[in-house]
Amino acid sequence: MFRPLSFCIGLRYTAAKRRNHFISFISLTSMIGLMLGVAVLIIVLSVMNGFDRELKERILGMVPHAIIQSSGPLEDWETVDAQVQEHPRVLAAAPFVQGQGMITGGGDVRGVLLNGVLPEEERTVSIIEDHMIEGKLDDLVAGEFGIIVGRTMAASLRLQLGDKVTVVLPEASVTPAGVLPRLKRFTVKGIFSVGAELDGNYTLIHMDDAAKLMRTGGKAQGVRLLVDDLFAAPKVAEEAARALSGRYYISDWTRTHGNLFQAIRMEKTMIGLLLMFIVAVAAFNIVSTLVMVVTDKTADIAILRTMGATPGRIMRIFIVQGAVIGVFGTMIGTGLGILGALNISAFISWLEGVLGHKFLSADVYFISYLPSQLQWQDVSIISGAGLALSLLATIYPAWKASRVDPAEALRYE
């Protein structure tokens, strides 16, 4: 089979056993460095993509995409609910009553965010029902003062289904006995787990019970929206509120969790750039490898020149040799990176079990495990960049080889 001479000689130089084993060692380290750089970059960016996905699906699946509320309780939340759902980009809407307080149980106290909801409405705007590990959302019945808590809170307060807890609001009530804090006994009706910080401070109660506890006159405080595009939530909420009669205030997830989302995006960009420098350093190690090869093969180059090889053909020989190192290093690194990205979550979970140590605690981080999401766009960009840098690194050594003077090189041979 016909093969170009430059390609054949380039492969021969790459595969042949050299007299100078140090050059072989440098070639191997260049390939390994490029391979590790590409693999680590794919794995790290996949982990950052995983954090980005978990923020969208878990935290932003629990908290409102946007809310519409007035200065006081909504007199007719049903009308507002129906009107905002007429917006083409609003997928669902549900009323809520929200407040902050403390919950006591098991001899401990925790600060909580109390969310009064209607179970039949809440399931349309929240993923809570998909993450119930005990009980169900429909167990919240008006007048029974039931509460659903997160797994982290349940573990901290040693709570189980049917246990009693006391909810204390940061408001005082004046009674004949003096000024007393407003409090109410609740029964644990369910436990959920989304693997995020919400497991430790997020609670659900029936909206009617919340209205009584917070004295809103049996009315909702606002309406939360589920929109078709997270990034369009501010605009959609503004348009939906503008269509209502009366004065309303809007808020969206970018005000409550936007900083976290932007931080993840910025970290992904910066880490990607830093790790790309590692790939670049590994790729440009090919320069030193080929320079030493050119020095070692000076006599061979001179003989090829005397036999009629053109400078362009000599250049292509060493470009092929450097490209082989780059292609093999990049392809093996890409394969290892894909394999690592697909299994990093399971590996970290196994390692946590072996060591008995939790690397990501929900009390500190917004999720309690290491997520990973492989995106083929990232893989193609990283692989392409690795190949491009490898080929770029071959140009100078190949050019230097093409400039070898046959007479000078063979003078002392």
CSV table of C-alpha atoms in Angstrom, one decimal:
chain,number,residue,atom,x,y,z
A,1,MET,CA,0.0,0.0,0.0
A,2,PHE,CA,1.3,3.4,-0.9
A,3,ARG,CA,2.1,5.7,2.0
A,4,PRO,CA,3.8,9.1,1.9
A,5,LEU,CA,7.5,9.0,2.6
A,6,SER,CA,7.3,11.7,5.3
A,7,PHE,CA,4.6,9.7,7.1
A,8,CYS,CA,6.6,6.5,7.0
A,9,ILE,CA,9.8,8.0,8.2
A,10,GLY,CA,8.0,10.0,10.9
A,11,LEU,CA,6.4,6.8,12.3
A,12,ARG,CA,9.7,5.0,12.1
A,13,TYR,CA,11.4,7.7,14.1
A,14,THR,CA,8.6,7.5,16.7
A,15,ALA,CA,8.5,3.8,17.1
A,16,ALA,CA,12.2,2.9,16.6
A,17,LYS,CA,14.5,2.3,19.6
A,18,ARG,CA,16.9,5.1,19.9
A,19,ARG,CA,20.5,5.0,21.0
A,20,ASN,CA,19.7,7.9,23.3
A,21,HIS,CA,17.2,6.5,25.8
A,22,PHE,CA,16.9,9.9,27.5
A,23,ILE,CA,15.1,11.1,24.4
A,24,SER,CA,12.7,8.2,24.6
A,25,PHE,CA,12.0,9.0,28.2
A,26,ILE,CA,11.3,12.7,27.4
A,27,SER,CA,8.9,11.6,24.7
A,28,LEU,CA,7.1,9.3,27.1
A,29,THR,CA,6.8,12.0,29.8
A,30,SER,CA,5.5,14.5,27.2
A,31,MET,CA,2.8,12.1,26.2
A,32,ILE,CA,1.9,11.2,29.8
A,33,GLY,CA,1.8,14.9,30.8
A,34,LEU,CA,-0.5,15.7,27.9
A,35,MET,CA,-2.6,12.7,28.7
A,36,LEU,CA,-3.0,13.6,32.4
A,37,GLY,CA,-3.7,17.3,31.6
A,38,VAL,CA,-6.5,16.5,29.2
A,39,ALA,CA,-8.0,13.8,31.5
A,40,VAL,CA,-7.9,16.1,34.6
A,41,LEU,CA,-9.4,19.0,32.6
A,42,ILE,CA,-12.3,16.9,31.4
A,43,ILE,CA,-13.0,15.5,34.9
A,44,VAL,CA,-12.8,18.9,36.7
A,45,LEU,CA,-15.1,20.6,34.2
A,46,SER,CA,-17.5,17.7,34.4
A,47,VAL,CA,-17.6,18.2,38.2
A,48,MET,CA,-18.2,21.9,37.8
A,49,ASN,CA,-21.0,21.1,35.3
A,50,GLY,CA,-22.5,18.8,37.9
A,51,PHE,CA,-22.5,21.5,40.5
A,52,ASP,CA,-24.2,23.8,38.0
A,53,ARG,CA,-26.8,21.1,37.2
A,54,GLU,CA,-27.5,20.4,40.9
A,55,LEU,CA,-28.0,24.1,41.6
A,56,LYS,CA,-30.6,24.3,38.8
A,57,GLU,CA,-32.4,21.0,39.4
A,58,ARG,CA,-32.3,20.7,43.2
A,59,ILE,CA,-32.1,24.1,44.9
A,60,LEU,CA,-33.9,25.9,42.1
A,61,GLY,CA,-36.4,23.1,42.0
A,62,MET,CA,-37.3,23.7,45.6
A,63,VAL,CA,-37.1,27.5,45.8
A,64,PRO,CA,-39.3,29.8,43.7
A,65,HIS,CA,-38.1,30.8,40.2
A,66,ALA,CA,-39.9,34.0,40.9
A,67,ILE,CA,-42.5,35.3,43.3
A,68,ILE,CA,-45.2,38.0,43.0
A,69,GLN,CA,-46.6,39.6,46.2
A,70,SER,CA,-48.2,42.8,47.4
A,71,SER,CA,-47.4,44.9,50.4
A,72,GLY,CA,-49.8,42.9,52.5
A,73,PRO,CA,-51.7,39.5,52.3
A,74,LEU,CA,-53.2,38.9,48.9
A,75,GLU,CA,-57.0,39.4,49.2
A,76,ASP,CA,-57.8,37.2,46.2
A,77,TRP,CA,-54.8,35.0,45.5
A,78,GLU,CA,-56.9,32.7,43.3
A,79,THR,CA,-57.4,35.5,40.8
A,80,VAL,CA,-53.7,36.4,40.8
A,81,ASP,CA,-52.8,32.7,40.4
A,82,ALA,CA,-55.1,32.3,37.4
A,83,GLN,CA,-54.0,35.5,35.7
A,84,VAL,CA,-50.2,34.9,36.0
A,85,GLN,CA,-50.6,31.4,34.5
A,86,GLU,CA,-52.0,33.1,31.4
A,87,HIS,CA,-48.5,34.2,30.6
A,88,PRO,CA,-47.2,31.8,27.9
A,89,ARG,CA,-43.8,31.3,29.7
A,90,VAL,CA,-45.3,30.6,33.2
A,91,LEU,CA,-45.6,26.8,33.5
A,92,ALA,CA,-47.4,26.8,36.9
A,93,ALA,CA,-48.1,29.0,39.9
A,94,ALA,CA,-48.9,28.3,43.5
A,95,PRO,CA,-49.7,30.5,46.6
A,96,PHE,CA,-47.5,30.5,49.7
A,97,VAL,CA,-47.1,32.0,53.2
A,98,GLN,CA,-43.5,32.3,54.3
A,99,GLY,CA,-41.8,33.2,57.5
A,100,GLN,CA,-38.7,32.6,59.6
A,101,GLY,CA,-38.6,31.0,63.0
A,102,MET,CA,-37.0,28.4,65.2
A,103,ILE,CA,-37.9,24.8,65.7
A,104,THR,CA,-37.1,22.9,68.9
A,105,GLY,CA,-37.1,19.2,69.3
A,106,GLY,CA,-34.9,16.5,70.8
A,107,GLY,CA,-33.3,19.0,73.1
A,108,ASP,CA,-31.9,21.1,70.3
A,109,VAL,CA,-32.9,24.3,68.4
A,110,ARG,CA,-32.5,25.2,64.8
A,111,GLY,CA,-33.4,28.2,62.7
A,112,VAL,CA,-35.9,27.4,59.9
A,113,LEU,CA,-37.7,28.8,57.0
A,114,LEU,CA,-41.4,28.1,57.3
A,115,ASN,CA,-43.2,27.7,54.0
A,116,GLY,CA,-47.0,27.5,54.1
A,117,VAL,CA,-48.2,25.7,51.0
A,118,LEU,CA,-51.2,24.0,49.5
A,119,PRO,CA,-50.1,20.4,48.7
A,120,GLU,CA,-52.2,20.1,45.5
A,121,GLU,CA,-50.7,23.4,44.2
A,122,GLU,CA,-47.2,23.0,45.5
A,123,ARG,CA,-46.4,19.8,43.5
A,124,THR,CA,-46.8,21.7,40.3
A,125,VAL,CA,-44.0,24.2,41.1
A,126,SER,CA,-41.7,22.2,43.3
A,127,ILE,CA,-39.7,18.9,43.1
A,128,ILE,CA,-40.4,18.2,46.8
A,129,GLU,CA,-42.8,15.3,46.1
A,130,ASP,CA,-40.0,13.5,44.2
A,131,HIS,CA,-37.7,13.7,47.1
A,132,MET,CA,-39.8,12.5,50.0
A,133,ILE,CA,-38.1,9.7,51.9
A,134,GLU,CA,-40.8,9.3,54.6
A,135,GLY,CA,-44.4,10.5,54.4
A,136,LYS,CA,-46.0,12.4,51.5
A,137,LEU,CA,-46.9,15.9,50.7
A,138,ASP,CA,-50.7,15.1,50.9
A,139,ASP,CA,-50.2,14.4,54.7
A,140,LEU,CA,-50.2,18.1,55.3
A,141,VAL,CA,-53.9,18.7,56.2
A,142,ALA,CA,-55.3,22.0,57.3
A,143,GLY,CA,-56.0,22.2,61.0
A,144,GLU,CA,-53.7,19.3,61.9
A,145,PHE,CA,-50.6,21.4,62.2
A,146,GLY,CA,-48.3,18.9,60.4
A,147,ILE,CA,-44.8,19.8,59.3
A,148,ILE,CA,-42.4,18.3,56.7
A,149,VAL,CA,-38.7,18.7,57.5
A,150,GLY,CA,-35.4,17.9,55.7
A,151,ARG,CA,-33.3,14.9,56.5
A,152,THR,CA,-30.4,16.9,57.9
A,153,MET,CA,-32.8,18.7,60.3
A,154,ALA,CA,-34.5,15.4,61.3
A,155,ALA,CA,-31.1,13.9,62.1
A,156,SER,CA,-30.0,17.0,64.1
A,157,LEU,CA,-33.1,17.1,66.2
A,158,ARG,CA,-33.5,13.3,66.3
A,159,LEU,CA,-37.0,13.4,64.7
A,160,GLN,CA,-39.1,10.6,63.3
A,161,LEU,CA,-42.6,10.6,61.8
A,162,GLY,CA,-45.2,11.4,64.5
A,163,ASP,CA,-42.8,13.3,66.7
A,164,LYS,CA,-43.8,16.6,68.2
A,165,VAL,CA,-41.8,19.8,67.6
A,166,THR,CA,-42.3,23.4,68.7
A,167,VAL,CA,-42.2,26.2,66.2
A,168,VAL,CA,-41.3,29.6,67.7
A,169,LEU,CA,-41.8,32.8,65.7
A,170,PRO,CA,-39.6,35.9,66.3
A,171,GLU,CA,-42.7,37.9,67.4
A,172,ALA,CA,-44.0,38.4,70.8
A,173,SER,CA,-47.6,38.2,72.0
A,174,VAL,CA,-48.9,40.3,74.8
A,175,THR,CA,-50.9,38.1,77.3
A,176,PRO,CA,-52.2,38.6,80.8
A,177,ALA,CA,-49.1,36.6,81.9
A,178,GLY,CA,-46.8,39.1,80.1
A,179,VAL,CA,-45.0,39.2,76.8
A,180,LEU,CA,-44.5,35.7,75.5
A,181,PRO,CA,-43.1,34.5,72.2
A,182,ARG,CA,-45.5,33.1,69.7
A,183,LEU,CA,-45.2,29.3,69.4
A,184,LYS,CA,-47.1,26.3,68.3
A,185,ARG,CA,-46.8,22.5,68.5
A,186,PHE,CA,-46.5,20.7,65.2
A,187,THR,CA,-46.4,17.0,64.3
A,188,VAL,CA,-43.8,15.7,61.9
A,189,LYS,CA,-45.7,14.4,58.9
A,190,GLY,CA,-42.8,13.8,56.5
A,191,ILE,CA,-39.1,13.9,55.8
A,192,PHE,CA,-37.5,14.9,52.5
A,193,SER,CA,-34.0,14.9,51.1
A,194,VAL,CA,-32.6,16.8,48.1
A,195,GLY,CA,-29.0,16.5,49.2
A,196,ALA,CA,-28.6,20.2,49.6
A,197,GLU,CA,-28.4,22.9,52.3
A,198,LEU,CA,-32.2,23.1,52.2
A,199,ASP,CA,-32.3,19.7,54.0
A,200,GLY,CA,-31.2,21.6,57.1
A,201,ASN,CA,-33.4,24.7,57.2
A,202,TYR,CA,-36.4,24.3,54.9
A,203,THR,CA,-39.8,23.2,56.2
A,204,LEU,CA,-43.3,22.9,54.8
A,205,ILE,CA,-46.6,23.3,56.6
A,206,HIS,CA,-50.1,23.7,55.3
A,207,MET,CA,-50.9,27.2,54.1
A,208,ASP,CA,-54.0,27.5,56.3
A,209,ASP,CA,-51.9,26.6,59.4
A,210,ALA,CA,-49.2,29.1,58.4
A,211,ALA,CA,-51.8,31.8,57.9
A,212,LYS,CA,-53.1,31.2,61.4
A,213,LEU,CA,-49.6,31.1,62.9
A,214,MET,CA,-48.5,34.2,61.1
A,215,ARG,CA,-51.8,36.0,61.4
A,216,THR,CA,-52.3,36.8,57.7
A,217,GLY,CA,-56.1,36.5,57.9
A,218,GLY,CA,-56.3,33.3,56.1
A,219,LYS,CA,-54.8,34.8,53.0
A,220,ALA,CA,-51.6,34.0,51.0
A,221,GLN,CA,-48.6,36.3,51.1
A,222,GLY,CA,-47.8,35.8,47.4
A,223,VAL,CA,-47.7,33.5,44.4
A,224,ARG,CA,-44.6,31.6,43.4
A,225,LEU,CA,-44.0,31.0,39.7
A,226,LEU,CA,-42.4,28.1,37.7
A,227,VAL,CA,-41.1,29.4,34.4
A,228,ASP,CA,-39.8,27.7,31.3
A,229,ASP,CA,-36.4,29.3,31.4
A,230,LEU,CA,-34.5,30.1,34.6
A,231,PHE,CA,-32.6,32.9,33.0
A,232,ALA,CA,-35.8,34.5,31.8
A,233,ALA,CA,-37.4,34.5,35.3
A,234,PRO,CA,-36.8,38.2,36.1
A,235,LYS,CA,-38.3,39.3,32.8
A,236,VAL,CA,-41.3,36.8,32.9
A,237,ALA,CA,-42.1,37.8,36.5
A,238,GLU,CA,-42.1,41.5,35.6
A,239,GLU,CA,-44.3,40.9,32.6
A,240,ALA,CA,-46.7,38.8,34.6
A,241,ALA,CA,-46.9,41.3,37.4
A,242,ARG,CA,-47.5,44.2,35.0
A,243,ALA,CA,-50.5,42.4,33.6
A,244,LEU,CA,-52.2,42.4,37.0
A,245,SER,CA,-54.4,45.1,38.3
A,246,GLY,CA,-52.9,46.7,41.4
A,247,ARG,CA,-49.4,47.2,42.8
A,248,TYR,CA,-47.2,44.2,43.2
A,249,TYR,CA,-43.6,43.4,44.0
A,250,ILE,CA,-41.6,40.8,42.3
A,251,SER,CA,-38.5,38.8,43.3
A,252,ASP,CA,-36.6,36.0,41.6
A,253,TRP,CA,-34.0,33.3,42.2
A,254,THR,CA,-31.2,35.6,41.0
A,255,ARG,CA,-31.6,37.7,44.2
A,256,THR,CA,-31.5,34.7,46.5
A,257,HIS,CA,-29.2,32.2,44.8
A,258,GLY,CA,-27.8,34.2,41.9
A,259,ASN,CA,-24.4,34.8,43.6
A,260,LEU,CA,-23.9,31.1,44.1
A,261,PHE,CA,-24.7,30.4,40.5
A,262,GLN,CA,-22.4,33.2,39.2
A,263,ALA,CA,-19.6,31.9,41.5
A,264,ILE,CA,-19.9,28.4,40.0
A,265,ARG,CA,-19.8,29.8,36.5
A,266,MET,CA,-16.8,32.0,37.3
A,267,GLU,CA,-14.9,29.1,39.0
A,268,LYS,CA,-15.6,26.8,36.0
A,269,THR,CA,-14.1,29.4,33.7
A,270,MET,CA,-11.0,30.2,35.8
A,271,ILE,CA,-10.3,26.5,36.6
A,272,GLY,CA,-10.7,25.7,33.0
A,273,LEU,CA,-8.2,28.3,31.9
A,274,LEU,CA,-5.7,27.3,34.6
A,275,LEU,CA,-5.9,23.6,33.7
A,276,MET,CA,-5.6,24.5,30.0
A,277,PHE,CA,-2.2,26.0,30.9
A,278,ILE,CA,-1.2,22.6,32.2
A,279,VAL,CA,-2.2,21.0,28.9
A,280,ALA,CA,-0.2,23.8,27.1
A,281,VAL,CA,2.9,23.1,29.2
A,282,ALA,CA,2.6,19.3,28.5
A,283,ALA,CA,2.1,20.0,24.8
A,284,PHE,CA,5.1,22.3,24.5
A,285,ASN,CA,7.3,19.6,26.1
A,286,ILE,CA,7.0,18.1,22.6
A,287,VAL,CA,9.2,21.0,21.5
A,288,SER,CA,12.2,19.9,23.7
A,289,THR,CA,11.6,16.3,22.7
A,290,LEU,CA,11.7,17.1,19.0
A,291,VAL,CA,14.7,19.4,19.3
A,292,MET,CA,16.7,16.6,20.9
A,293,VAL,CA,15.5,14.2,18.2
A,294,VAL,CA,16.6,16.6,15.5
A,295,THR,CA,20.0,16.9,17.1
A,296,ASP,CA,20.2,13.1,17.4
A,297,LYS,CA,19.1,12.6,13.7
A,298,THR,CA,21.2,15.4,12.1
A,299,ALA,CA,23.2,12.9,10.1
A,300,ASP,CA,20.1,11.1,8.9
A,301,ILE,CA,18.5,14.4,7.9
A,302,ALA,CA,21.7,15.3,5.9
A,303,ILE,CA,21.6,12.0,4.1
A,304,LEU,CA,18.0,12.4,3.2
A,305,ARG,CA,18.7,15.9,1.9
A,306,THR,CA,21.6,14.5,-0.3
A,307,MET,CA,19.1,11.9,-1.7
A,308,GLY,CA,16.8,14.7,-2.8
A,309,ALA,CA,14.5,15.2,0.1
A,310,THR,CA,13.1,18.8,0.1
A,311,PRO,CA,13.1,21.0,3.3
A,312,GLY,CA,9.3,20.7,3.2
A,313,ARG,CA,9.4,16.9,3.3
A,314,ILE,CA,11.9,17.1,6.2
A,315,MET,CA,9.5,19.3,8.1
A,316,ARG,CA,6.6,16.9,7.5
A,317,ILE,CA,8.7,14.0,8.9
A,318,PHE,CA,9.1,15.7,12.3
A,319,ILE,CA,5.6,17.2,12.3
A,320,VAL,CA,4.3,13.6,11.9
A,321,GLN,CA,6.5,12.4,14.8
A,322,GLY,CA,5.3,15.2,17.1
A,323,ALA,CA,1.7,14.7,16.0
A,324,VAL,CA,1.8,11.0,16.9
A,325,ILE,CA,2.9,12.0,20.5
A,326,GLY,CA,0.1,14.6,20.6
A,327,VAL,CA,-2.6,12.5,19.1
A,328,PHE,CA,-1.9,9.4,21.3
A,329,GLY,CA,-1.6,11.6,24.5
A,330,THR,CA,-4.8,13.5,23.7
A,331,MET,CA,-6.8,10.5,22.8
A,332,ILE,CA,-5.8,8.4,25.7
A,333,GLY,CA,-6.3,11.4,28.0
A,334,THR,CA,-9.8,12.0,26.5
A,335,GLY,CA,-10.7,8.4,27.1
A,336,LEU,CA,-9.5,8.4,30.7
A,337,GLY,CA,-11.2,11.8,31.3
A,338,ILE,CA,-14.5,10.5,30.0
A,339,LEU,CA,-14.2,7.3,32.1
A,340,GLY,CA,-13.3,9.4,35.2
A,341,ALA,CA,-16.1,11.9,34.7
A,342,LEU,CA,-18.7,9.1,34.5
A,343,ASN,CA,-17.4,7.4,37.6
A,344,ILE,CA,-16.1,10.2,39.9
A,345,SER,CA,-19.3,10.5,41.9
A,346,ALA,CA,-19.4,6.7,42.7
A,347,PHE,CA,-15.6,6.7,43.5
A,348,ILE,CA,-15.9,9.6,45.9
A,349,SER,CA,-18.9,7.9,47.6
A,350,TRP,CA,-16.9,4.7,47.9
A,351,LEU,CA,-13.9,6.6,49.3
A,352,GLU,CA,-16.0,8.4,51.9
A,353,GLY,CA,-17.3,5.0,53.0
A,354,VAL,CA,-13.8,3.5,53.3
A,355,LEU,CA,-12.4,6.5,55.1
A,356,GLY,CA,-15.5,7.2,57.2
A,357,HIS,CA,-15.2,10.9,56.4
A,358,LYS,CA,-17.7,13.1,54.6
A,359,PHE,CA,-15.9,15.4,52.1
A,360,LEU,CA,-19.0,17.5,51.4
A,361,SER,CA,-21.3,18.2,54.3
A,362,ALA,CA,-24.7,19.7,53.6
A,363,ASP,CA,-24.2,22.0,56.6
A,364,VAL,CA,-21.2,23.7,54.8
A,365,TYR,CA,-21.8,23.1,51.1
A,366,PHE,CA,-25.0,23.5,49.2
A,367,ILE,CA,-25.0,19.8,48.3
A,368,SER,CA,-23.7,16.8,50.2
A,369,TYR,CA,-22.1,14.8,47.4
A,370,LEU,CA,-19.8,15.3,44.4
A,371,PRO,CA,-21.8,15.6,41.2
A,372,SER,CA,-20.6,15.1,37.7
A,373,GLN,CA,-22.1,15.9,34.3
A,374,LEU,CA,-20.1,15.1,31.2
A,375,GLN,CA,-20.8,17.5,28.3
A,376,TRP,CA,-19.5,16.4,24.9
A,377,GLN,CA,-19.0,20.0,23.9
A,378,ASP,CA,-16.4,20.3,26.7
A,379,VAL,CA,-14.8,17.1,25.6
A,380,SER,CA,-14.5,18.2,22.0
A,381,ILE,CA,-13.1,21.6,22.9
A,382,ILE,CA,-10.5,20.1,25.2
A,383,SER,CA,-9.5,17.4,22.8
A,384,GLY,CA,-9.3,19.9,19.9
A,385,ALA,CA,-7.2,22.3,22.0
A,386,GLY,CA,-4.8,19.5,23.0
A,387,LEU,CA,-4.4,18.4,19.4
A,388,ALA,CA,-3.9,22.0,18.2
A,389,LEU,CA,-1.3,22.8,20.8
A,390,SER,CA,0.5,19.6,20.0
A,391,LEU,CA,0.7,20.4,16.4
A,392,LEU,CA,1.7,23.9,17.1
A,393,ALA,CA,4.6,22.7,19.3
A,394,THR,CA,6.0,20.7,16.3
A,395,ILE,CA,6.5,23.7,14.0
A,396,TYR,CA,9.8,25.1,15.4
A,397,PRO,CA,11.7,21.8,15.7
A,398,ALA,CA,10.5,20.7,12.3
A,399,TRP,CA,11.5,24.0,10.8
A,400,LYS,CA,14.9,23.7,12.5
A,401,ALA,CA,15.3,20.2,11.0
A,402,SER,CA,14.6,21.5,7.5
A,403,ARG,CA,17.4,24.1,7.9
A,404,VAL,CA,20.1,21.5,8.4
A,405,ASP,CA,23.0,22.0,6.0
A,406,PRO,CA,24.0,18.5,4.6
A,407,ALA,CA,27.6,19.5,4.0
A,408,GLU,CA,28.1,20.8,7.5
A,409,ALA,CA,26.3,17.9,9.1
A,410,LEU,CA,28.3,15.2,7.2
A,411,ARG,CA,31.7,16.9,7.6
A,412,TYR,CA,32.8,14.9,10.6
A,413,GLU,CA,30.8,11.7,9.8
